[in-house]
Short mmCIF file of C-alpha atoms and ligand atoms in Angstrom, two decimals:
data_model
loop_
_atom_site.label_atom_id
_atom_site.label_comp_id
_atom_site.label_asym_id
_atom_site.label_seq_id
_atom_site.Cartn_x
_atom_site.Cartn_y
_atom_site.Cartn_z
CA MET A 292 80.62 79.14 140.22
CA GLU A 293 78.82 75.93 141.10
CA ASN A 294 75.48 76.34 142.73
CA GLN A 295 75.97 76.24 146.51
CA ASN A 296 72.64 74.50 146.98
CA LEU A 297 73.62 71.71 144.62
CA LEU A 298 76.94 71.27 146.39
CA GLU A 299 75.26 71.05 149.78
CA LYS A 300 72.64 68.63 148.49
CA PHE A 301 75.37 66.48 146.95
CA GLN A 302 77.31 66.40 150.23
CA ARG A 303 74.19 65.44 152.21
CA TYR A 304 73.47 62.67 149.71
CA VAL A 305 77.03 61.31 150.05
CA ASP A 306 76.96 61.68 153.84
CA ALA A 307 73.83 59.53 153.92
CA GLU A 308 75.90 56.74 152.28
CA ASN A 309 74.15 56.91 148.92
CA LYS A 310 76.02 55.97 145.76
CA ILE A 311 76.51 58.58 143.04
CA GLU A 312 75.64 57.23 139.61
CA ALA A 313 76.90 58.38 136.21
CA LYS A 314 73.88 60.55 135.35
CA ASP A 315 73.63 62.21 138.76
CA TRP A 316 74.77 65.77 139.21
CA MET A 317 78.25 65.94 140.72
CA PRO A 318 80.75 68.73 141.41
CA ASP A 319 83.39 69.19 138.68
CA GLY A 320 86.10 68.46 141.23
CA TYR A 321 84.47 65.15 142.16
CA ARG A 322 84.35 64.08 138.51
CA LYS A 323 87.92 65.24 137.90
CA THR A 324 89.49 63.52 140.88
CA LEU A 325 87.59 60.30 140.19
CA ILE A 326 88.79 60.22 136.59
CA ARG A 327 92.32 60.89 137.88
CA GLN A 328 92.27 58.12 140.49
CA MET A 329 90.39 55.54 138.41
CA ALA A 330 92.54 56.14 135.33
CA GLN A 331 95.73 55.81 137.42
CA HIS A 332 94.29 52.63 138.83
CA ALA A 333 93.42 51.27 135.35
CA HIS A 334 96.91 52.12 134.07
CA SER A 335 98.42 50.35 137.10
CA GLU A 336 96.54 47.17 136.29
CA VAL A 337 97.73 47.28 132.69
CA VAL A 338 101.38 48.18 133.37
CA GLY A 339 101.23 45.73 136.30
CA MET A 340 100.98 42.91 133.76
CA LEU A 341 104.55 43.54 132.61
CA PRO A 342 106.73 42.53 135.58
CA GLU A 343 104.85 39.24 135.94
CA GLY A 344 104.42 38.68 132.20
CA ASN A 345 108.20 38.65 132.13
CA TRP A 346 108.17 35.27 133.94
CA ILE A 347 105.46 33.43 131.97
CA SER A 348 108.00 31.78 129.69
CA ARG A 349 110.25 30.88 132.64
CA ALA A 350 107.70 29.61 135.18
CA PRO A 351 109.12 26.51 136.89
CA SER A 352 106.27 24.12 135.98
CA LEU A 353 103.24 23.84 133.70
CA ARG A 354 100.96 24.36 136.71
CA ARG A 355 102.75 27.57 137.72
CA LYS A 356 102.75 28.79 134.12
CA ALA A 357 98.99 28.22 133.70
CA ILE A 358 98.27 30.04 136.97
CA LEU A 359 100.50 32.97 136.04
CA ILE A 360 98.98 33.36 132.56
CA SER A 361 95.56 33.40 134.09
CA LYS A 362 96.54 35.95 136.74
CA VAL A 363 98.07 38.29 134.16
CA GLN A 364 94.89 38.01 132.07
CA ASP A 365 92.85 38.91 135.15
CA GLU A 366 94.88 42.12 135.50
CA ALA A 367 94.00 43.04 131.89
CA GLY A 368 90.34 42.46 132.78
CA HIS A 369 90.68 44.76 135.80
CA GLY A 370 92.08 47.44 133.51
CA LEU A 371 89.05 47.02 131.25
CA TYR A 372 86.51 47.34 134.09
CA LEU A 373 88.27 50.46 135.29
CA TYR A 374 88.60 52.15 131.89
CA SER A 375 84.89 51.41 131.37
CA ALA A 376 84.08 52.93 134.77
CA CYS A 377 86.08 56.03 133.74
CA GLU A 378 84.07 56.29 130.52
CA THR A 379 80.87 56.61 132.54
CA LEU A 380 82.27 60.00 133.60
CA GLY A 381 82.48 61.24 130.03
CA VAL A 382 86.12 60.65 129.26
CA ASP A 383 87.20 58.63 126.26
CA ARG A 384 89.26 55.48 126.86
CA SER A 385 91.63 56.25 124.00
CA THR A 386 92.42 59.66 125.53
CA LEU A 387 93.38 57.98 128.80
CA ILE A 388 95.48 55.35 127.06
CA ASP A 389 97.27 58.04 125.01
CA GLU A 390 98.11 59.83 128.27
CA LEU A 391 99.64 56.64 129.63
CA LEU A 392 101.60 55.92 126.47
CA CYS A 393 103.13 59.39 126.23
CA GLY A 394 104.22 59.30 129.88
CA LYS A 395 101.84 62.02 131.09
CA ALA A 396 99.65 59.78 133.26
CA LYS A 397 100.70 58.23 136.56
CA TYR A 398 100.47 54.58 137.50
CA SER A 399 101.48 52.79 140.68
CA SER A 400 105.15 53.19 141.58
CA ILE A 401 105.41 49.48 142.42
CA PHE A 402 105.46 48.37 138.79
CA ASN A 403 108.71 50.17 138.10
CA TYR A 404 110.76 47.57 139.96
CA PRO A 405 112.32 44.57 138.22
CA THR A 406 111.40 40.91 138.71
CA LEU A 407 114.82 39.32 139.07
CA SER A 408 113.93 35.78 140.19
CA TRP A 409 110.94 33.44 140.32
CA ALA A 410 110.54 34.35 143.99
CA ASP A 411 109.66 37.90 142.87
CA ILE A 412 106.49 36.42 141.35
CA GLY A 413 105.59 35.00 144.76
CA ALA A 414 106.43 38.31 146.41
CA ILE A 415 104.27 40.28 143.94
CA GLY A 416 101.23 38.04 144.45
CA TRP A 417 101.60 38.04 148.20
CA LEU A 418 102.69 41.64 148.85
CA VAL A 419 101.56 43.68 145.83
CA ASP A 420 98.18 42.02 145.42
CA GLY A 421 97.98 41.90 149.23
CA ALA A 422 98.49 45.68 149.45
CA ALA A 423 96.12 46.22 146.50
CA ILE A 424 93.38 44.27 148.31
CA VAL A 425 93.72 46.24 151.54
CA ASN A 426 93.25 49.41 149.50
CA GLN A 427 90.52 48.02 147.25
CA VAL A 428 88.41 46.40 149.96
CA SER A 429 88.13 49.89 151.36
CA LEU A 430 87.29 51.23 147.86
CA GLN A 431 84.37 48.79 147.55
CA ARG A 432 82.56 51.35 149.70
CA THR A 433 83.64 54.31 147.59
CA SER A 434 80.83 56.77 146.86
CA TYR A 435 80.88 56.43 143.05
CA GLY A 436 78.67 53.47 142.08
CA PRO A 437 80.47 52.19 138.93
CA TYR A 438 83.87 52.32 140.72
CA SER A 439 82.49 50.59 143.79
CA ARG A 440 80.94 47.78 141.73
CA ALA A 441 84.15 47.30 139.71
CA MET A 442 86.01 46.98 143.03
CA VAL A 443 83.72 44.20 144.26
CA ARG A 444 84.57 42.07 141.23
CA ILE A 445 88.25 42.96 141.29
CA CYS A 446 88.66 42.16 144.98
CA LYS A 447 87.37 38.63 144.49
CA GLU A 448 90.09 37.99 141.94
CA GLU A 449 92.79 39.84 143.86
CA SER A 450 92.31 37.69 146.93
CA PHE A 451 92.90 34.61 144.81
CA HIS A 452 96.03 36.29 143.40
CA GLN A 453 97.29 37.05 146.87
CA ARG A 454 96.90 33.42 147.91
CA GLN A 455 98.71 32.07 144.86
CA GLY A 456 101.62 34.42 145.63
CA TYR A 457 101.72 33.37 149.25
CA GLU A 458 101.60 29.73 148.19
CA ILE A 459 104.73 30.29 146.06
CA MET A 460 106.41 31.84 149.10
CA ILE A 461 105.39 28.89 151.31
CA ALA A 462 106.94 26.52 148.75
CA LEU A 463 110.19 28.50 148.62
CA ALA A 464 110.64 30.03 152.08
CA LYS A 465 109.03 27.44 154.34
CA ASN A 466 109.38 24.17 152.44
CA GLY A 467 112.23 24.97 150.07
CA ASN A 468 115.95 24.14 150.20
CA ALA A 469 118.60 26.61 151.40
CA ALA A 470 118.99 28.23 147.96
CA GLN A 471 115.21 28.65 147.60
CA LYS A 472 114.94 30.16 151.08
CA LYS A 473 117.68 32.63 150.21
CA MET A 474 115.95 33.51 146.91
CA ALA A 475 112.65 34.10 148.79
CA GLN A 476 114.30 36.33 151.42
CA GLU A 477 116.05 38.39 148.72
CA ALA A 478 112.77 38.88 146.84
CA PHE A 479 111.05 39.85 150.11
CA ASN A 480 113.81 42.39 150.81
CA ARG A 481 113.30 43.88 147.36
CA TRP A 482 109.48 44.18 147.51
CA TRP A 483 108.72 45.03 151.16
CA TRP A 484 109.44 48.78 151.05
CA PRO A 485 108.02 49.40 147.55
CA ALA A 486 104.83 47.58 148.71
CA LEU A 487 104.50 50.02 151.63
CA MET A 488 104.92 52.91 149.17
CA MET A 489 101.90 51.70 147.16
CA PHE A 490 99.61 53.32 149.72
CA GLY A 491 100.87 56.75 148.69
CA PRO A 492 102.47 59.61 150.63
CA SER A 493 101.96 59.92 154.38
CA ASP A 494 98.69 61.57 155.38
CA ALA A 495 100.44 64.85 156.16
CA ASN A 496 101.74 65.00 152.56
CA SER A 497 98.72 63.70 150.68
CA PRO A 498 97.15 66.68 148.87
CA ASN A 499 94.08 64.80 147.60
CA SER A 500 93.09 62.98 150.79
CA ALA A 501 91.05 65.54 152.73
CA GLN A 502 88.59 66.34 149.91
CA ASN A 503 88.43 62.72 148.74
CA MET A 504 87.62 61.52 152.25
CA ALA A 505 84.92 64.21 152.57
CA TRP A 506 83.39 63.00 149.30
CA LYS A 507 83.81 59.40 150.51
CA ILE A 508 85.80 58.49 147.41
CA LYS A 509 88.47 57.34 149.87
CA ARG A 510 87.18 55.67 153.02
CA HIS A 511 90.49 55.33 154.87
CA SER A 512 93.65 57.40 154.79
CA ASN A 513 96.92 56.27 153.17
CA ASP A 514 98.58 55.74 156.56
CA GLU A 515 95.63 53.82 158.02
CA LEU A 516 95.66 51.38 155.12
CA ARG A 517 99.45 51.05 155.19
CA GLN A 518 99.29 50.19 158.91
CA LYS A 519 96.59 47.61 158.26
CA PHE A 520 98.78 45.97 155.62
CA VAL A 521 101.82 45.85 157.94
CA ASP A 522 99.77 44.36 160.79
CA MET A 523 98.35 41.72 158.47
CA THR A 524 101.59 40.82 156.69
CA VAL A 525 104.13 40.56 159.54
CA PRO A 526 102.60 37.35 161.00
CA GLN A 527 102.41 35.87 157.49
CA ALA A 528 106.14 36.58 157.00
CA GLU A 529 106.92 35.01 160.37
CA TYR A 530 104.91 31.90 159.50
CA VAL A 531 107.03 31.21 156.41
CA GLY A 532 110.28 32.12 158.21
CA LEU A 533 111.06 35.38 156.43
CA THR A 534 112.72 38.31 158.18
CA ILE A 535 111.19 41.76 157.70
CA PRO A 536 113.93 44.01 156.29
CA ASP A 537 113.29 46.73 158.87
CA LYS A 538 115.33 47.01 162.07
CA ASP A 539 112.72 49.36 163.57
CA LEU A 540 109.80 46.96 163.16
CA LYS A 541 108.37 46.25 166.60
CA TRP A 542 105.05 45.25 168.13
CA ASN A 543 103.62 48.13 170.15
CA GLU A 544 101.55 46.81 173.02
CA GLU A 545 99.99 50.21 173.69
CA THR A 546 98.73 50.94 170.17
CA GLY A 547 98.04 47.31 169.29
CA HIS A 548 99.93 47.81 166.00
CA TYR A 549 103.39 47.18 164.60
CA ALA A 550 105.61 50.24 164.59
CA PHE A 551 107.81 50.37 161.51
CA GLY A 552 110.73 52.38 160.14
CA GLU A 553 110.69 55.48 157.97
CA ILE A 554 109.86 54.97 154.30
CA ASP A 555 112.41 56.35 151.85
CA TRP A 556 110.21 59.10 150.41
CA THR A 557 113.01 60.35 148.18
CA GLU A 558 113.01 57.01 146.41
CA PHE A 559 109.19 57.10 146.18
CA ASN A 560 109.18 60.59 144.65
CA GLU A 561 111.89 59.68 142.16
CA VAL A 562 110.00 56.57 141.01
CA VAL A 563 106.76 58.54 140.66
CA LYS A 564 108.62 61.23 138.66
CA GLY A 565 109.77 58.59 136.17
CA ASN A 566 113.23 57.85 137.51
CA GLY A 567 112.67 54.38 138.97
CA PRO A 568 114.65 51.33 137.87
CA CYS A 569 112.19 50.29 135.11
CA ASN A 570 110.02 53.34 134.27
CA LYS A 571 111.47 53.81 130.79
CA GLN A 572 111.42 50.11 129.99
CA ARG A 573 107.78 49.77 131.09
CA LEU A 574 106.61 52.61 128.86
CA GLN A 575 108.64 51.35 125.91
CA THR A 576 107.19 47.84 126.28
CA ARG A 577 103.66 49.18 126.67
CA ASN A 578 104.04 51.41 123.57
CA ALA A 579 105.42 48.52 121.52
CA ALA A 580 102.53 46.25 122.63
CA HIS A 581 100.02 48.98 121.75
CA GLU A 582 101.52 49.36 118.27
CA LYS A 583 101.60 45.61 117.69
CA GLY A 584 97.96 45.40 118.75
CA THR A 585 96.75 47.98 116.17
CA TRP A 586 95.46 45.32 113.77
CA VAL A 587 93.56 43.58 116.60
CA ARG A 588 91.76 46.79 117.55
CA GLU A 589 91.01 47.55 113.91
CA ALA A 590 89.68 44.03 113.31
CA ALA A 591 87.52 44.20 116.46
CA MET A 592 86.08 47.57 115.43
CA ALA A 593 85.39 46.34 111.88
CA TYR A 594 83.64 43.25 113.30
CA ALA A 595 81.53 45.35 115.68
CA GLN A 596 80.54 47.67 112.85
CA LYS A 597 79.58 44.75 110.60
CA GLN A 598 77.48 43.24 113.40
CA SER A 599 75.61 46.48 113.99
CA GLU A 600 74.95 46.87 110.22
CA ARG A 601 73.58 43.30 110.14
CA GLN A 602 71.34 44.02 113.13
CA LYS A 603 70.00 47.17 111.44
CA VAL A 604 69.22 45.22 108.25
CA SER A 605 67.43 42.41 110.10
CA ALA A 606 65.47 44.92 112.22
CA ALA A 607 64.32 46.81 109.09
N1 FAQ B 188 102.46 55.41 142.80
O1 FAQ B 188 97.19 62.83 147.47
P1 FAQ B 188 97.59 61.40 147.26
C1 FAQ B 188 97.39 46.72 141.75
C2 FAQ B 188 100.27 59.94 143.55
S1 FAQ B 188 96.60 48.16 141.53
C3 FAQ B 188 102.33 56.45 141.95
O2 FAQ B 188 97.70 60.54 148.46
P2 FAQ B 188 95.34 59.90 146.26
C4 FAQ B 188 96.79 45.45 141.24
C5 FAQ B 188 98.79 60.24 143.51
O3 FAQ B 188 98.21 59.65 142.39
C6 FAQ B 188 97.66 49.38 142.28
N2 FAQ B 188 101.72 57.59 142.28
O4 FAQ B 188 96.67 60.76 146.13
C7 FAQ B 188 97.83 44.62 140.62
C8 FAQ B 188 98.77 61.74 143.49
O5 FAQ B 188 99.09 62.17 142.18
P3 FAQ B 188 98.31 63.37 141.40
C9 FAQ B 188 97.12 50.71 142.07
C10 FAQ B 188 101.19 57.67 143.51
O6 FAQ B 188 94.84 59.63 144.90
C11 FAQ B 188 98.59 43.76 141.37
C12 FAQ B 188 99.97 62.11 144.37
O7 FAQ B 188 100.81 60.95 144.39
N3 FAQ B 188 96.00 50.91 142.97
O8 FAQ B 188 98.39 46.80 142.31
C13 FAQ B 188 101.27 56.63 144.44
O9 FAQ B 188 94.40 60.53 147.24
C14 FAQ B 188 99.58 42.96 140.79
C15 FAQ B 188 99.57 62.50 145.76
O10 FAQ B 188 99.00 61.38 146.50
C16 FAQ B 188 95.27 52.02 142.91
O11 FAQ B 188 95.49 52.85 142.07
C17 FAQ B 188 101.93 55.46 144.05
N4 FAQ B 188 102.09 54.41 144.87
O12 FAQ B 188 95.83 58.53 146.94
C18 FAQ B 188 98.02 44.69 139.25
C19 FAQ B 188 94.15 52.11 143.89
N5 FAQ B 188 100.66 57.01 145.59
O13 FAQ B 188 97.30 62.72 140.52
C20 FAQ B 188 98.99 43.89 138.66
C21 FAQ B 188 93.32 53.35 143.69
C22 FAQ B 188 100.22 58.24 145.38
O14 FAQ B 188 97.66 64.26 142.44
C23 FAQ B 188 99.78 43.02 139.42
N6 FAQ B 188 94.03 54.56 144.06
N7 FAQ B 188 100.54 58.64 144.14
O15 FAQ B 188 99.37 64.05 140.61
C24 FAQ B 188 94.06 55.04 145.32
O16 FAQ B 188 93.52 54.48 146.24
C25 FAQ B 188 94.75 56.36 145.52
O17 FAQ B 188 94.85 57.00 144.28
C26 FAQ B 188 96.14 56.24 146.19
C27 FAQ B 188 96.74 57.67 146.28
C28 FAQ B 188 96.03 55.67 147.58
C29 FAQ B 188 97.10 55.40 145.34
#
């Protein structure tokens, strides 16, 4: 039984908008849910490199290739910040990575969809990074200090990613020829609904939300953030001449928001359970990359050990 006084003190501290730091006392549930969310987030960044990495060798120009390589590297960096933030809570990075590799850990459903054309790369930058930013701008104010600070850095890079994706879509959908416009619309049709699913189940079906909002880990609910994303993205789609693949999408004068159709939650649940179009392929690729990277990790560890021995000798 956790001490009631400590719990109350913790809640007052969070309510006063203070940040919790690694060495502060925290309820077990707070630590557990943070590790869960941050690890899922870290895994998403790492698995998220795969659908885009798939197009590095086929990018349509040197400029596009250089930008894409750099974006994919950024995602690896985001994974690193987040695994490091998890480690501040006493969990070992290799344990988390093992959980990803054996299929036990979750990562964002969005990365289990295939990238079938170059326009998918535009759609990912614009919609997937766009949705990620809406969520992560809110997480900059999360109550756990190391997570909040990681989010500040990540958001800066994500907003650049979002713009490069939208720029690809402008080139294809607004300024492109008929075939490019068609390719852009098809990619948009493929990514629109999965992007809305990134925000998680509806508020009524989100088991973690109530406690996480009370602890200020989450600052806005899944549905609030999803609505924000829709309101922001519809005018951007209209500007480039893309049609939203939703017959129920309509501006609602009264609410001041776009109303949109029902998300296919069966599809969402299947993808989260491992039955999406690319789940198996993603885990296989990730496992193969991990195995191939063994010598790099070993060499890095050997180098770090040598350095620390040298430092000890020169300090003696
Ligand atoms: N996919 O009770 P809630 C990116 C799970 S980063 C899979 O609502 P919560 C950058 C959820 O984990 C994208 N699983 O849960 C990039 C929970 O499972 P559990 C990732 C999902 O935590 C761009 C269960 O359902 N971003 O894209 C999903 O309060 C381009 C019940 O749900 C983050 O992770 C889903 N979409 O809210 C990289 C942001 N949604 O553990 C490369 C941080 C929900 O109870 C290329 N995370 N689940 O069994 C969050 O903000 C939250 O964790 C939510 C879910 C909002 C995702």
